[in-house]
Short mmCIF file of C-alpha atoms in Angstrom, two decimals:
data_model
loop_
_atom_site.label_atom_id
_atom_site.label_comp_id
_atom_site.label_asym_id
_atom_site.label_seq_id
_atom_site.Cartn_x
_atom_site.Cartn_y
_atom_site.Cartn_z
CA MET A 1 6.12 35.83 22.92
CA ASN A 2 3.97 32.86 23.88
CA PHE A 3 2.53 30.06 21.74
CA THR A 4 1.44 26.41 21.79
CA CYS A 5 1.93 23.98 18.90
CA ASN A 6 2.20 20.30 17.99
CA ARG A 7 5.62 18.96 19.02
CA GLU A 8 6.02 16.58 16.07
CA SER A 9 5.26 19.28 13.48
CA LEU A 10 7.68 21.65 15.18
CA GLN A 11 10.38 18.97 15.40
CA LYS A 12 10.21 18.21 11.66
CA CYS A 13 10.59 21.88 10.77
CA ILE A 14 13.39 22.51 13.26
CA MET A 15 15.33 19.47 12.01
CA SER A 16 15.02 20.70 8.41
CA ALA A 17 15.95 24.24 9.43
CA ASP A 18 18.96 23.05 11.41
CA ARG A 19 20.41 21.42 8.26
CA VAL A 20 20.56 24.88 6.70
CA THR A 21 22.17 26.66 9.64
CA GLY A 22 25.76 27.84 9.19
CA LYS A 23 28.64 26.79 11.42
CA ASN A 24 30.35 30.17 11.36
CA LEU A 25 32.49 31.00 14.41
CA SER A 26 32.60 34.70 13.57
CA LEU A 27 28.78 34.82 13.20
CA PRO A 28 27.35 32.52 15.90
CA ILE A 29 23.83 33.76 15.12
CA LEU A 30 23.98 31.67 11.92
CA SER A 31 23.90 28.45 13.97
CA SER A 32 20.50 29.43 15.34
CA VAL A 33 16.95 29.24 14.01
CA LEU A 34 14.63 32.21 14.19
CA LEU A 35 11.13 31.75 15.64
CA VAL A 36 8.57 34.37 14.65
CA THR A 37 4.86 34.35 15.47
CA ASN A 38 2.02 36.06 13.70
CA LYS A 39 -1.71 35.87 14.39
CA LYS A 40 -2.26 32.21 13.48
CA SER A 41 1.08 30.54 12.77
CA LEU A 42 4.67 30.02 13.77
CA ILE A 43 7.38 30.87 11.22
CA ILE A 44 10.79 29.19 11.48
CA ARG A 45 13.78 30.60 9.57
CA ALA A 46 17.37 29.48 9.06
CA THR A 47 20.23 30.57 6.80
CA ASN A 48 23.92 29.99 6.16
CA LEU A 49 24.06 33.04 3.84
CA GLU A 50 24.16 30.67 0.82
CA VAL A 51 20.76 29.07 1.43
CA GLY A 52 17.84 30.50 3.38
CA ALA A 53 14.79 28.48 4.45
CA GLU A 54 11.46 29.43 5.98
CA PHE A 55 8.84 27.02 7.33
CA GLN A 56 5.34 27.73 8.59
CA ILE A 57 3.16 25.62 10.90
CA GLU A 58 -0.13 26.17 12.69
CA ALA A 59 0.09 27.33 16.29
CA GLU A 60 -2.06 28.84 18.99
CA ILE A 61 -0.57 32.30 19.40
CA LYS A 62 -1.11 33.98 22.75
CA THR A 63 1.51 36.71 22.40
CA GLU A 64 3.38 37.64 19.23
CA GLY A 65 7.14 38.05 19.16
CA SER A 66 10.42 36.59 17.92
CA VAL A 67 13.60 34.96 19.19
CA ALA A 68 16.63 33.13 17.77
CA VAL A 69 17.60 29.86 19.49
CA PRO A 70 20.50 27.42 18.89
CA GLY A 71 19.32 25.10 16.10
CA SER A 72 21.06 21.85 17.08
CA LEU A 73 20.20 22.22 20.77
CA PHE A 74 16.55 22.97 20.05
CA SER A 75 16.33 20.03 17.63
CA ASN A 76 17.88 17.64 20.17
CA ILE A 77 15.50 18.82 22.89
CA LEU A 78 12.45 18.15 20.73
CA THR A 79 13.81 14.72 19.78
CA SER A 80 14.33 13.89 23.48
CA ILE A 81 10.67 14.44 24.44
CA PRO A 82 8.89 12.11 21.97
CA ASP A 83 5.97 11.37 24.30
CA GLU A 84 4.77 14.96 24.36
CA GLU A 85 1.98 15.83 21.93
CA ASN A 86 1.86 19.61 22.42
CA ILE A 87 4.37 22.05 23.83
CA THR A 88 4.13 25.65 24.98
CA ILE A 89 6.99 28.08 24.40
CA SER A 90 7.28 31.45 26.05
CA VAL A 91 10.05 34.02 25.62
CA SER A 92 11.12 36.86 27.86
CA ASN A 93 14.37 38.83 27.53
CA ASN A 94 15.61 36.32 24.92
CA VAL A 95 15.23 33.44 27.38
CA CYS A 96 13.12 30.67 25.87
CA LYS A 97 11.05 28.41 28.16
CA ILE A 98 9.71 25.12 26.79
CA ILE A 99 6.82 23.77 28.83
CA THR A 100 5.15 20.36 28.46
CA LYS A 101 2.93 18.28 30.75
CA THR A 102 5.94 16.84 32.55
CA LYS A 103 8.93 19.03 31.72
CA ASN A 104 10.16 22.63 32.00
CA ILE A 105 13.23 23.50 29.91
CA THR A 106 15.00 26.85 29.65
CA ILE A 107 17.48 27.80 26.94
CA LYS A 108 19.24 31.08 26.21
CA GLY A 109 18.43 32.70 22.88
CA PHE A 110 19.78 35.52 20.72
CA ILE A 111 18.34 38.90 19.84
CA ALA A 112 16.07 38.39 16.83
CA ASP A 113 17.19 41.68 15.24
CA ASP A 114 20.70 40.20 14.77
CA PHE A 115 19.36 37.40 12.55
CA PRO A 116 20.10 37.93 8.82
CA THR A 117 17.15 38.61 6.54
CA ILE A 118 16.18 35.99 3.97
CA PRO A 119 15.76 37.51 0.48
CA LEU A 120 12.24 37.58 -0.90
CA ILE A 121 12.26 37.20 -4.69
CA SER A 122 9.35 38.98 -6.34
CA GLU A 123 10.64 39.34 -9.91
CA GLY A 124 12.37 37.28 -12.59
CA GLU A 125 11.15 34.22 -14.48
CA SER A 126 9.26 31.38 -12.81
CA PHE A 127 8.24 27.78 -13.36
CA THR A 128 6.19 25.22 -11.42
CA ILE A 129 6.94 21.50 -11.12
CA PRO A 130 5.79 18.72 -8.75
CA SER A 131 8.29 18.28 -5.92
CA GLN A 132 8.88 14.59 -6.67
CA ASN A 133 9.67 15.34 -10.34
CA PHE A 134 12.18 17.98 -9.28
CA ILE A 135 13.81 15.60 -6.79
CA GLN A 136 13.98 12.84 -9.42
CA GLY A 137 15.62 15.20 -11.90
CA VAL A 138 18.25 16.38 -9.42
CA LYS A 139 19.03 12.95 -7.95
CA SER A 140 19.45 11.45 -11.41
CA VAL A 141 22.41 13.73 -12.19
CA LEU A 142 23.82 14.71 -8.79
CA MET A 143 26.55 12.03 -8.76
CA SER A 144 28.20 13.64 -11.80
CA ALA A 145 28.71 17.12 -10.33
CA ALA A 146 32.24 18.12 -9.38
CA ILE A 147 33.00 18.20 -5.66
CA SER A 148 35.70 20.90 -5.86
CA ASP A 149 34.78 24.59 -5.91
CA ILE A 150 37.64 25.45 -8.30
CA LYS A 151 35.18 25.60 -11.21
CA PRO A 152 31.84 26.71 -9.70
CA GLU A 153 29.95 26.11 -12.97
CA ILE A 154 30.57 22.35 -12.82
CA SER A 155 30.25 22.09 -9.03
CA SER A 156 26.57 22.61 -9.71
CA VAL A 157 23.41 21.31 -11.33
CA TYR A 158 22.27 23.10 -14.48
CA ILE A 159 18.52 23.29 -15.13
CA TYR A 160 16.99 24.61 -18.35
CA GLN A 161 13.99 24.14 -20.63
CA ASN A 162 14.17 22.30 -23.95
CA GLY A 163 10.82 22.07 -25.72
CA LYS A 164 8.43 20.12 -23.52
CA SER A 165 11.16 18.99 -21.14
CA LEU A 166 12.88 20.44 -18.11
CA VAL A 167 16.49 19.29 -18.40
CA PHE A 168 18.81 18.61 -15.45
CA VAL A 169 22.56 18.34 -16.15
CA ALA A 170 25.70 17.78 -14.09
CA THR A 171 29.31 17.07 -15.06
CA ASP A 172 32.74 16.94 -13.46
CA SER A 173 34.44 16.88 -16.93
CA PHE A 174 35.14 13.12 -16.59
CA ARG A 175 31.47 12.10 -16.78
CA LEU A 176 28.15 13.75 -17.51
CA ALA A 177 24.54 12.98 -16.63
CA GLU A 178 21.43 14.45 -18.25
CA LYS A 179 17.84 13.83 -17.14
CA LYS A 180 14.74 15.13 -18.95
CA ILE A 181 11.47 15.57 -17.06
CA ASN A 182 8.18 16.19 -18.88
CA TYR A 183 7.26 19.86 -18.53
CA THR A 184 4.48 21.91 -20.11
CA GLY A 185 4.52 25.00 -17.90
CA GLU A 186 5.83 28.53 -18.26
CA GLN A 187 8.44 29.22 -20.95
CA LEU A 188 11.95 29.92 -19.68
CA SER A 189 14.33 32.10 -21.68
CA HIS A 190 17.44 30.93 -19.80
CA GLY A 191 18.68 28.22 -17.49
CA VAL A 192 19.87 28.35 -13.89
CA ILE A 193 23.04 26.93 -12.31
CA ILE A 194 22.58 25.92 -8.65
CA PRO A 195 25.64 25.03 -6.50
CA ILE A 196 25.71 21.34 -5.56
CA LYS A 197 25.90 22.06 -1.80
CA ASN A 198 22.80 24.23 -2.00
CA ILE A 199 20.71 21.94 -4.17
CA ILE A 200 21.44 18.99 -1.85
CA GLU A 201 19.89 20.97 1.01
CA ILE A 202 16.93 21.94 -1.16
CA ILE A 203 16.05 18.34 -2.10
CA LYS A 204 16.51 17.14 1.50
CA ILE A 205 13.91 19.65 2.64
CA PHE A 206 11.45 18.91 -0.17
CA GLU A 207 11.74 15.10 0.03
CA SER A 208 8.90 15.05 2.56
CA VAL A 209 6.80 17.56 0.60
CA ASN A 210 4.39 16.04 -1.93
CA GLU A 211 3.08 19.11 -3.72
CA SER A 212 4.05 21.46 -6.54
CA ILE A 213 6.95 23.87 -6.09
CA LEU A 214 7.03 27.35 -7.61
CA PHE A 215 10.54 28.42 -8.62
CA LYS A 216 11.46 32.05 -9.22
CA ILE A 217 14.78 32.89 -10.86
CA THR A 218 16.89 36.04 -11.02
CA LYS A 219 20.52 36.50 -12.08
CA THR A 220 21.76 35.95 -8.53
CA GLN A 221 19.05 34.00 -6.66
CA ILE A 222 16.49 31.23 -7.00
CA SER A 223 13.55 30.72 -4.66
CA CYS A 224 11.54 27.53 -4.13
CA ILE A 225 8.02 28.01 -2.76
CA SER A 226 5.40 25.51 -1.58
CA LYS A 227 2.41 25.95 0.71
CA SER A 228 4.46 25.73 3.90
CA VAL A 229 8.11 26.06 2.80
CA TYR A 230 10.13 28.90 1.28
CA ILE A 231 13.78 28.40 0.28
CA THR A 232 16.17 30.77 -1.42
CA SER A 233 19.62 29.97 -2.79
CA ARG A 234 22.48 31.73 -4.48
CA VAL A 235 23.00 30.74 -8.12
CA ILE A 236 26.16 30.68 -10.23
CA GLN A 237 26.38 33.59 -12.68
CA GLY A 238 28.78 31.90 -15.11
CA VAL A 239 28.06 30.10 -18.37
CA TYR A 240 27.49 26.35 -18.28
CA PRO A 241 29.67 24.28 -20.68
CA ASP A 242 28.13 23.56 -24.09
CA TYR A 243 27.91 19.87 -23.27
CA GLU A 244 25.59 18.85 -26.12
CA GLN A 245 28.43 19.03 -28.65
CA ILE A 246 30.20 16.07 -26.98
CA LEU A 247 27.13 13.80 -26.93
CA PRO A 248 27.63 11.18 -29.68
CA LYS A 249 24.97 11.13 -32.38
CA ASN A 250 25.55 7.45 -33.22
CA SER A 251 27.65 4.45 -32.13
CA THR A 252 29.83 1.74 -33.65
CA THR A 253 29.25 -0.82 -30.85
CA GLU A 254 26.11 -1.44 -28.82
CA VAL A 255 25.55 -3.76 -25.86
CA ILE A 256 22.24 -4.48 -24.11
CA ILE A 257 22.54 -6.05 -20.66
CA LEU A 258 20.30 -6.72 -17.67
CA LYS A 259 20.93 -3.99 -15.13
CA GLN A 260 21.11 -6.38 -12.19
CA ASP A 261 23.71 -8.54 -13.97
CA LEU A 262 25.89 -5.48 -14.48
CA ILE A 263 25.43 -4.37 -10.87
CA ASN A 264 26.50 -7.80 -9.58
CA THR A 265 29.49 -7.91 -11.91
CA LEU A 266 30.68 -4.41 -11.01
CA LYS A 267 30.37 -5.09 -7.29
CA LEU A 268 32.85 -7.94 -7.72
CA SER A 269 35.08 -6.33 -10.32
CA THR A 270 35.62 -3.08 -8.44
CA LEU A 271 37.00 -5.05 -5.48
CA PHE A 272 40.04 -5.77 -7.67
CA SER A 273 40.34 -2.43 -9.46
CA ASP A 274 43.28 -0.07 -9.02
CA LYS A 275 43.33 3.45 -7.59
CA PHE A 276 41.73 4.74 -10.79
CA ASN A 277 38.85 2.21 -10.45
CA LYS A 278 39.88 0.90 -13.87
CA ILE A 279 37.95 -1.91 -15.52
CA GLN A 280 38.45 -3.40 -18.98
CA PHE A 281 35.21 -3.68 -20.96
CA ILE A 282 35.77 -6.08 -23.86
CA VAL A 283 33.15 -6.70 -26.55
CA ASP A 284 33.44 -8.85 -29.67
CA PRO A 285 30.06 -9.48 -31.36
CA SER A 286 31.56 -11.85 -33.96
CA GLN A 287 32.89 -14.09 -31.17
CA LYS A 288 29.77 -13.54 -29.03
CA LYS A 289 32.07 -12.40 -26.23
CA CYS A 290 31.47 -9.68 -23.64
CA LEU A 291 33.50 -9.54 -20.48
CA ILE A 292 34.64 -7.20 -17.73
CA SER A 293 38.09 -7.72 -16.25
CA THR A 294 40.03 -5.96 -13.51
CA LYS A 295 43.54 -6.37 -12.20
CA ASN A 296 45.32 -5.06 -9.14
CA SER A 297 48.95 -6.09 -8.65
CA ASP A 298 48.56 -5.87 -4.87
CA ILE A 299 45.33 -7.88 -4.60
CA GLY A 300 44.64 -10.05 -7.62
CA GLU A 301 42.40 -10.05 -10.66
CA THR A 302 38.98 -11.10 -11.87
CA GLU A 303 37.27 -11.73 -15.20
CA ALA A 304 33.51 -11.99 -15.66
CA ASN A 305 31.69 -13.14 -18.80
CA LEU A 306 28.37 -11.42 -19.37
CA THR A 307 25.22 -12.60 -21.13
CA VAL A 308 24.27 -9.72 -23.41
CA THR A 309 22.82 -8.74 -26.77
CA MET A 310 25.49 -6.97 -28.82
CA SER A 311 26.10 -5.59 -32.27
CA GLY A 312 28.68 -3.59 -34.19
CA GLU A 313 32.46 -3.55 -34.11
CA PRO A 314 34.69 -5.28 -31.51
CA ILE A 315 36.07 -2.95 -28.84
CA GLU A 316 38.25 -2.99 -25.75
CA ILE A 317 37.79 0.13 -23.64
CA SER A 318 39.05 1.11 -20.18
CA LEU A 319 36.40 2.70 -17.99
CA ASN A 320 36.09 3.95 -14.42
CA GLY A 321 34.07 1.17 -12.76
CA LYS A 322 32.79 3.45 -10.00
CA HIS A 323 31.53 5.99 -12.52
CA LEU A 324 29.74 3.23 -14.42
CA PHE A 325 28.20 1.85 -11.22
CA ASP A 326 27.08 5.29 -9.98
CA CYS A 327 24.65 5.86 -12.85
CA LEU A 328 22.70 2.62 -12.45
CA ASN A 329 20.44 3.90 -9.65
CA ALA A 330 19.18 6.62 -11.99
CA ILE A 331 18.02 4.04 -14.56
CA MET A 332 14.58 2.60 -13.86
CA GLU A 333 14.52 0.04 -16.69
CA ASP A 334 15.52 -3.61 -16.19
CA SER A 335 17.94 -3.50 -19.12
CA ILE A 336 20.53 -0.89 -20.04
CA VAL A 337 22.21 0.03 -23.30
CA ILE A 338 25.95 0.78 -23.49
CA GLN A 339 27.10 2.47 -26.69
CA CYS A 340 30.70 3.06 -27.75
CA ASN A 341 32.49 4.75 -30.65
CA GLY A 342 35.98 3.41 -30.11
CA ALA A 343 38.44 2.93 -27.26
CA ASN A 344 39.32 6.64 -27.05
CA LYS A 345 35.77 8.01 -27.20
CA PRO A 346 33.28 8.31 -24.32
CA ALA A 347 30.81 5.51 -23.60
CA VAL A 348 27.11 6.36 -23.35
CA ILE A 349 24.71 4.54 -21.01
CA ARG A 350 20.91 4.71 -21.13
CA GLY A 351 17.96 2.64 -20.03
CA ALA A 352 16.68 0.36 -22.81
CA GLY A 353 13.84 2.19 -24.53
CA ASP A 354 14.24 5.33 -22.39
CA GLN A 355 15.74 8.48 -23.86
CA SER A 356 15.03 10.64 -20.80
CA PHE A 357 18.34 9.77 -19.08
CA THR A 358 21.76 9.92 -20.71
CA TYR A 359 25.05 9.18 -18.96
CA LEU A 360 28.41 9.73 -20.58
CA THR A 361 31.71 8.51 -19.09
CA MET A 362 35.16 9.21 -20.48
CA PRO A 363 37.60 6.34 -21.12
CA LEU A 364 40.70 5.96 -18.98
CA THR A 365 43.97 6.35 -20.82
CA LYS A 366 46.35 5.21 -18.04
#
């Protein structure tokens, strides 16, 4: 095996591939990346058995072949030779030699035949969406997914089609986020549930890709395909909660506030919140009063009056200040709308005039 390629292009792919590698002591081959050459290009593969990724870059191929090399080591080597434009790599007996104008580096590799295969999905339903739209949809809801693996269905992001929208949903049962992205492509008969750990890796890889992604879905796998990247991931085979039944159809109290004012207030208020991040949200339209207060017996307390537009019934509701703060990055509008239906019902947050994003947070009862 012998080839020459651009160092910067190779470094970007190796760094992305190394994120996918598995740190499995019983299967050390999973911490490596596989290099495979064909007639005109270099193919780079990595997998942790949950997610598999394949990248392709142009290269001058002198001799075809394959080898697996330690991912982190290879990535660090390429980062440490930034002045080199092109590098030549040759492999003999699983020993990889990296040759540049000024440096000769040798690293020990693994037998390529020991590297796990990455599934190639050729059946199932498919849809195509621009990479940046997909990333926006996932990032808008990611903060609401459960961290624990006890309930795999909610430690995930659920994606399905609803009319002319592709809908992204995540919940940890204490809060829920839904983002709708305009979509006029292929019709999907069912949704897909992607584990949070896997989808984080997928969006990290596609953040630097500005092109459309083709997704193919089966009962057990999803693949994401662009011109130079192929990713496959396990999907959850359970049933996602019927979340739409808990979304309020109307509200008894509504508050419109500048997003930046709420951000500034929450930054201060959460400094004084307790271990539950509890804040008191108090609204009284008849008294033209809206304030957020927090109290911590070990630190102190704070009360902030807000300039808002409000209507409806007076309410005093306890909310998780961190949960409220987390959703604000997903709202692009300058003003946000907070809707409530009583102190014991969830609060709903949206951007003013934007129905594409909905965030629901449960009240605190302690």
